[in-house]
């Protein structure tokens, strides 16, 4: 996307390396300590790995795509007012980009975040020597408060933790679609209505074994799949429209369930996590787009091994790659026939219907966080 003026927008995962650079410049500018070495991962966890993050991060981006400033904010509570306010923790622009109106655009965006949360006040602090910033804050109507800010490092608790009981399993083998990933089919549904087709006509053809099996086995690609869908719809719509419907399905947007991702990331700290999925040949690209390329220790894709669930051989491959005996594995899938096949090999099975199912199954190890 191109544009002709600077843009203030919410940060994306791909912005984090630059944001960490800006944080380091900000710390140096205020004569503070450099950021933690793992700051990028810490920010990723705060911003993108929880369903409703407290922290908001806004960036100022130039028309060429260069991010030159950032602001972060999070809701806090004022005891005296008995109400929440928005705390702007950071506001920074790189040297050479101040005085161009970007600071005001960032503070306007922070104010908009306050309004969106139903808050009526934004608070922040700046060093007493930062005269340029103080003048700027005065121009936008902010009022200074005469208080000193203290930082007190509290040592962690040293009491021994209670002995944990043994885990009920040593690996979680989890499906992708229907458990972690979900598709937005609204565009396809609108196209089907316009074509006079009943809802689900395209997916009925697309996911019929004769249509999607070559794709799941890695024997064909997206182009061939779309053509097969168009061919299957040929008795209902012209080929061009069938091709457009197939393309809409193949290019449908998708997202990851943040709650499930968080549960699996927490599980990963204690045991082996594997994805076992009937997937397309471009699975790696999809996992990267979802931001979960590092979620599992092991990924077993039907398109890579040439076997689809519920064929027992794909489970045997997954068990071998995890290095965990089948009877010490928990298998999670939204399709009962896939779960039944795993149970037949000795695994514990979870027929997934929602995040609470997974949370309950993982409870023995999540209590160790």
Coordinates of N, CA and C in Angstrom, one line a residue, residues 157-291:
X157 N 10.3 -13.7 45.0 CA 10.1 -14.5 46.2 C 11.1 -15.7 46.2
X158 N 11.6 -16.0 47.3 CA 12.6 -17.1 47.4 C 12.1 -18.4 48.0
X159 N 10.8 -18.4 48.5 CA 10.3 -19.6 49.1 C 10.2 -20.7 48.1
X160 N 10.5 -21.9 48.5 CA 10.5 -23.1 47.6 C 9.1 -23.3 47.0
X161 N 9.0 -23.7 45.8 CA 7.7 -24.0 45.2 C 7.3 -25.4 45.6
X162 N 6.0 -25.7 45.7 CA 5.6 -27.1 46.0 C 6.0 -28.0 44.9
X163 N 6.2 -29.3 45.3 CA 6.6 -30.3 44.3 C 5.4 -30.6 43.4
X164 N 5.6 -30.5 42.1 CA 4.5 -30.7 41.2 C 4.3 -32.2 41.0
X165 N 3.1 -32.6 40.8 CA 2.8 -34.0 40.5 C 3.1 -34.3 39.0
X166 N 3.4 -35.5 38.7 CA 3.8 -35.9 37.3 C 2.7 -35.5 36.3
X167 N 3.1 -35.1 35.1 CA 2.2 -34.7 34.1 C 1.5 -35.9 33.5
X168 N 0.2 -35.8 33.1 CA -0.5 -36.9 32.5 C -0.1 -37.3 31.1
X169 N 0.7 -36.4 30.4 CA 1.2 -36.7 29.1 C 2.5 -35.9 28.9
X170 N 3.2 -36.2 27.9 CA 4.5 -35.6 27.6 C 4.5 -34.9 26.3
X171 N 3.5 -34.9 25.5 CA 3.4 -34.3 24.2 C 1.9 -34.0 23.9
X172 N 1.7 -32.8 23.2 CA 0.4 -32.5 22.7 C 0.5 -32.4 21.2
X173 N -0.3 -33.3 20.5 CA -0.4 -33.3 19.1 C -1.7 -32.6 18.7
X174 N -1.7 -31.5 18.0 CA -2.9 -30.7 17.8 C -3.1 -30.4 16.3
X175 N -4.4 -30.5 16.0 CA -4.9 -30.1 14.6 C -4.7 -28.6 14.5
X176 N -4.8 -28.1 13.2 CA -4.7 -26.7 12.9 C -6.1 -26.1 12.6
X177 N -6.7 -26.5 11.5 CA -8.0 -25.9 11.1 C -9.1 -26.4 12.0
X178 N -9.9 -25.5 12.5 CA -11.0 -25.9 13.3 C -10.6 -25.9 14.8
X179 N -9.3 -25.8 15.1 CA -8.9 -25.7 16.5 C -8.1 -24.4 16.7
X180 N -7.1 -24.2 15.8 CA -6.3 -22.9 15.9 C -6.7 -21.9 14.9
X181 N -6.9 -22.4 13.6 CA -7.1 -21.4 12.5 C -8.6 -21.5 12.1
X182 N -9.1 -20.3 11.8 CA -10.5 -20.2 11.3 C -10.5 -19.2 10.2
X183 N -11.4 -19.5 9.2 CA -11.5 -18.7 8.0 C -12.6 -17.7 8.0
X184 N -12.5 -16.6 7.3 CA -13.6 -15.6 7.0 C -14.2 -16.0 5.7
X185 N -15.4 -16.5 5.7 CA -16.0 -16.9 4.4 C -17.1 -15.9 4.0
X186 N -17.1 -14.7 4.6 CA -18.2 -13.8 4.3 C -18.1 -13.3 2.8
X187 N -16.9 -13.1 2.3 CA -16.8 -12.7 0.9 C -17.3 -13.8 -0.1
X188 N -16.9 -15.0 0.2 CA -17.4 -16.1 -0.6 C -18.9 -16.3 -0.6
X189 N -19.5 -16.2 0.6 CA -20.9 -16.3 0.8 C -21.7 -15.2 0.0
X190 N -21.1 -14.0 0.0 CA -21.8 -12.9 -0.8 C -21.7 -13.3 -2.3
X191 N -20.6 -13.8 -2.8 CA -20.4 -14.2 -4.2 C -21.4 -15.3 -4.5
X192 N -21.6 -16.3 -3.6 CA -22.5 -17.4 -3.9 C -24.0 -16.8 -4.0
X193 N -24.3 -15.9 -3.1 CA -25.7 -15.3 -3.2 C -25.8 -14.6 -4.6
X194 N -24.8 -13.8 -5.0 CA -24.9 -13.1 -6.2 C -25.0 -14.1 -7.4
X195 N -24.5 -15.3 -7.3 CA -24.5 -16.3 -8.4 C -25.8 -17.1 -8.3
X196 N -26.6 -16.9 -7.3 CA -27.8 -17.7 -7.1 C -27.5 -19.1 -6.6
X197 N -26.4 -19.3 -5.9 CA -26.0 -20.6 -5.4 C -26.4 -20.7 -3.9
X198 N -26.8 -21.9 -3.4 CA -27.0 -22.0 -2.0 C -25.7 -21.8 -1.2
X199 N -25.8 -21.4 0.0 CA -24.7 -21.2 0.9 C -24.0 -22.6 1.0
X200 N -22.6 -22.6 0.9 CA -21.9 -23.8 1.0 C -21.6 -24.6 -0.2
X201 N -22.2 -24.1 -1.4 CA -22.0 -24.8 -2.6 C -20.6 -25.0 -3.0
X202 N -19.8 -23.9 -2.8 CA -18.4 -24.0 -3.3 C -17.6 -24.9 -2.4
X203 N -17.8 -24.8 -1.1 CA -17.0 -25.7 -0.2 C -17.4 -27.1 -0.3
X204 N -18.7 -27.4 -0.6 CA -19.1 -28.8 -0.9 C -18.3 -29.4 -2.0
X205 N -18.1 -28.6 -3.1 CA -17.3 -29.1 -4.2 C -15.8 -29.2 -3.8
X206 N -15.3 -28.1 -3.1 CA -13.9 -27.9 -2.9 C -13.4 -29.0 -1.9
X207 N -14.2 -29.4 -0.9 CA -13.7 -30.3 0.1 C -14.2 -31.7 -0.2
X208 N -14.8 -32.0 -1.3 CA -15.1 -33.4 -1.7 C -13.7 -34.1 -1.9
X209 N -13.6 -35.4 -1.5 CA -12.3 -36.1 -1.6 C -11.7 -36.0 -3.0
X210 N -12.5 -36.1 -4.0 CA -11.9 -36.1 -5.4 C -11.3 -34.8 -5.7
X211 N -11.7 -33.7 -5.0 CA -11.2 -32.4 -5.3 C -10.1 -32.0 -4.4
X212 N -10.2 -32.2 -3.1 CA -9.1 -31.7 -2.2 C -8.1 -32.7 -1.9
X213 N -8.4 -34.0 -2.1 CA -7.4 -35.0 -1.7 C -6.0 -34.8 -2.4
X214 N -6.0 -34.6 -3.8 CA -4.7 -34.3 -4.4 C -3.9 -33.1 -3.8
X215 N -4.7 -32.1 -3.3 CA -4.0 -31.0 -2.7 C -3.5 -31.4 -1.3
X216 N -4.3 -32.1 -0.5 CA -3.8 -32.5 0.8 C -2.7 -33.4 0.8
X217 N -2.6 -34.2 -0.3 CA -1.5 -35.2 -0.5 C -0.2 -34.5 -1.1
X218 N -0.3 -33.2 -1.4 CA 0.8 -32.5 -2.0 C 1.0 -32.9 -3.5
X219 N 0.0 -33.4 -4.1 CA 0.1 -33.8 -5.6 C -0.3 -32.7 -6.5
X220 N -0.9 -31.6 -6.0 CA -1.4 -30.5 -6.8 C -1.2 -29.2 -6.0
X221 N -1.4 -28.1 -6.7 CA -1.2 -26.8 -6.0 C -2.5 -26.0 -6.1
X222 N -2.4 -24.7 -5.7 CA -3.6 -23.9 -5.6 C -4.3 -23.7 -6.9
X223 N -3.5 -23.5 -8.0 CA -4.1 -23.3 -9.3 C -4.9 -24.5 -9.7
X224 N -4.4 -25.7 -9.5 CA -5.1 -26.9 -9.9 C -6.4 -27.1 -9.1
X225 N -6.3 -26.7 -7.8 CA -7.5 -26.8 -6.9 C -8.6 -25.9 -7.4
X226 N -8.2 -24.7 -7.7 CA -9.2 -23.7 -8.2 C -9.9 -24.2 -9.4
X227 N -9.1 -24.8 -10.3 CA -9.7 -25.3 -11.6 C -10.6 -26.5 -11.3
X228 N -10.2 -27.3 -10.4 CA -11.1 -28.4 -10.0 C -12.4 -28.0 -9.4
X229 N -12.4 -26.9 -8.6 CA -13.6 -26.3 -8.1 C -14.5 -25.8 -9.2
X230 N -13.9 -25.0 -10.1 CA -14.6 -24.5 -11.3 C -15.3 -25.6 -12.1
X231 N -14.5 -26.7 -12.3 CA -15.1 -27.8 -13.0 C -16.3 -28.4 -12.3
X232 N -16.2 -28.5 -11.0 CA -17.2 -29.1 -10.2 C -18.5 -28.3 -10.2
X233 N -18.3 -27.0 -10.4 CA -19.5 -26.0 -10.4 C -20.0 -25.8 -11.8
X234 N -19.4 -26.5 -12.8 CA -19.7 -26.1 -14.2 C -21.2 -26.3 -14.6
X235 N -21.9 -27.3 -13.9 CA -23.3 -27.5 -14.2 C -24.2 -26.5 -13.6
X236 N -23.6 -25.5 -12.8 CA -24.4 -24.6 -12.0 C -24.1 -23.1 -12.4
X237 N -22.9 -22.8 -12.7 CA -22.5 -21.5 -13.1 C -21.5 -21.6 -14.3
X238 N -21.3 -20.5 -15.0 CA -20.3 -20.5 -16.1 C -18.9 -20.7 -15.5
X239 N -18.0 -21.2 -16.3 CA -16.6 -21.5 -15.8 C -15.9 -20.3 -15.2
X240 N -16.1 -19.1 -15.8 CA -15.4 -17.9 -15.2 C -15.9 -17.6 -13.8
X241 N -17.2 -17.7 -13.6 CA -17.7 -17.5 -12.3 C -17.3 -18.6 -11.3
X242 N -17.3 -19.8 -11.7 CA -16.8 -20.9 -10.9 C -15.4 -20.7 -10.5
X243 N -14.6 -20.3 -11.5 CA -13.2 -20.0 -11.2 C -13.0 -18.9 -10.1
X244 N -13.9 -17.8 -10.2 CA -13.8 -16.7 -9.3 C -14.2 -17.2 -7.9
X245 N -15.2 -18.1 -7.8 CA -15.6 -18.7 -6.5 C -14.5 -19.5 -5.9
X246 N -13.9 -20.3 -6.8 CA -12.8 -21.1 -6.3 C -11.6 -20.3 -5.8
X247 N -11.4 -19.2 -6.5 CA -10.3 -18.3 -6.1 C -10.6 -17.6 -4.8
X248 N -11.9 -17.2 -4.6 CA -12.3 -16.6 -3.4 C -12.1 -17.5 -2.2
X249 N -12.4 -18.8 -2.4 CA -12.2 -19.7 -1.3 C -10.7 -19.9 -1.0
X250 N -9.9 -20.1 -2.1 CA -8.5 -20.3 -2.0 C -7.8 -19.1 -1.3
X251 N -8.3 -17.9 -1.5 CA -7.6 -16.7 -1.0 C -8.4 -16.2 0.2
X252 N -9.3 -16.9 0.8 CA -10.1 -16.4 1.9 C -9.1 -16.0 3.1
X253 N -9.5 -15.0 3.8 CA -8.7 -14.6 4.9 C -8.9 -15.5 6.1
X254 N -7.9 -15.5 7.0 CA -8.0 -16.4 8.1 C -7.3 -15.8 9.3
X255 N -7.5 -16.3 10.5 CA -6.9 -15.8 11.7 C -6.7 -16.9 12.7
X256 N -5.9 -16.7 13.7 CA -5.7 -17.7 14.7 C -6.5 -17.3 16.0
X257 N -7.0 -18.3 16.6 CA -7.7 -18.1 17.9 C -6.6 -17.8 19.0
X258 N -6.6 -16.6 19.4 CA -5.5 -16.1 20.3 C -5.5 -16.9 21.6
X259 N -6.7 -17.3 22.1 CA -6.8 -18.1 23.4 C -6.1 -19.4 23.2
X260 N -6.4 -20.1 22.1 CA -5.8 -21.4 21.9 C -4.3 -21.3 21.7
X261 N -3.9 -20.3 20.9 CA -2.4 -20.1 20.7 C -1.7 -19.8 22.1
X262 N -2.3 -19.0 22.9 CA -1.7 -18.8 24.2 C -1.6 -20.1 25.1
X263 N -2.7 -20.9 25.0 CA -2.7 -22.2 25.8 C -1.5 -23.1 25.3
X264 N -1.4 -23.2 24.0 CA -0.3 -24.0 23.4 C 1.1 -23.5 23.7
X265 N 1.2 -22.1 23.6 CA 2.5 -21.6 24.0 C 2.9 -21.9 25.4
X266 N 1.9 -21.8 26.3 CA 2.2 -22.1 27.7 C 2.5 -23.6 27.9
X267 N 1.8 -24.4 27.1 CA 2.1 -25.9 27.2 C 3.5 -26.2 26.7
X268 N 3.9 -25.4 25.6 CA 5.2 -25.7 25.0 C 6.3 -25.5 26.0
X269 N 6.1 -24.7 27.1 CA 7.2 -24.5 28.1 C 7.4 -25.7 28.9
X270 N 6.4 -26.7 28.9 CA 6.5 -27.9 29.7 C 6.7 -29.2 29.0
X271 N 6.2 -29.2 27.7 CA 6.3 -30.5 27.0 C 6.4 -30.2 25.5
X272 N 6.4 -31.3 24.7 CA 6.6 -31.2 23.2 C 5.2 -30.9 22.6
X273 N 5.2 -29.9 21.8 CA 3.9 -29.5 21.0 C 4.2 -29.8 19.6
X274 N 3.2 -30.5 18.9 CA 3.3 -30.8 17.5 C 2.0 -30.4 16.8
X275 N 2.1 -30.0 15.6 CA 0.9 -29.8 14.8 C 0.8 -31.0 13.8
X276 N -0.4 -31.6 13.8 CA -0.6 -32.7 12.9 C -1.9 -32.3 12.1
X277 N -1.7 -32.0 10.8 CA -2.7 -31.4 10.0 C -2.8 -31.8 8.6
X278 N -4.0 -32.0 8.1 CA -4.3 -32.2 6.7 C -4.2 -30.8 6.1
X279 N -3.1 -30.5 5.4 CA -2.8 -29.2 5.0 C -2.3 -29.1 3.6
X280 N -2.3 -27.8 3.1 CA -1.9 -27.5 1.7 C -0.4 -27.5 1.6
X281 N 0.2 -27.5 0.4 CA 1.7 -27.4 0.3 C 2.2 -26.1 0.7
X282 N 1.4 -25.1 0.9 CA 1.9 -23.8 1.4 C 1.7 -23.5 2.9
X283 N 1.7 -24.6 3.6 CA 1.4 -24.5 5.1 C 2.4 -23.6 5.8
X284 N 3.7 -23.7 5.4 CA 4.7 -22.8 6.1 C 4.4 -21.3 6.0
X285 N 4.0 -21.0 4.7 CA 3.6 -19.6 4.5 C 2.4 -19.1 5.4
X286 N 1.4 -20.1 5.5 CA 0.2 -19.7 6.3 C 0.6 -19.6 7.7
X287 N 1.5 -20.5 8.3 CA 1.9 -20.4 9.7 C 2.6 -19.1 9.9
X288 N 3.4 -18.6 9.0 CA 4.1 -17.3 9.2 C 3.1 -16.2 9.2
X289 N 2.1 -16.3 8.3 CA 1.1 -15.2 8.2 C 0.3 -15.1 9.5
X290 N 0.0 -16.3 10.1 CA -0.7 -16.4 11.3 C 0.1 -15.9 12.5
X291 N 1.4 -15.8 12.3 CA 2.3 -15.4 13.4 C 2.6 -16.6 14.4

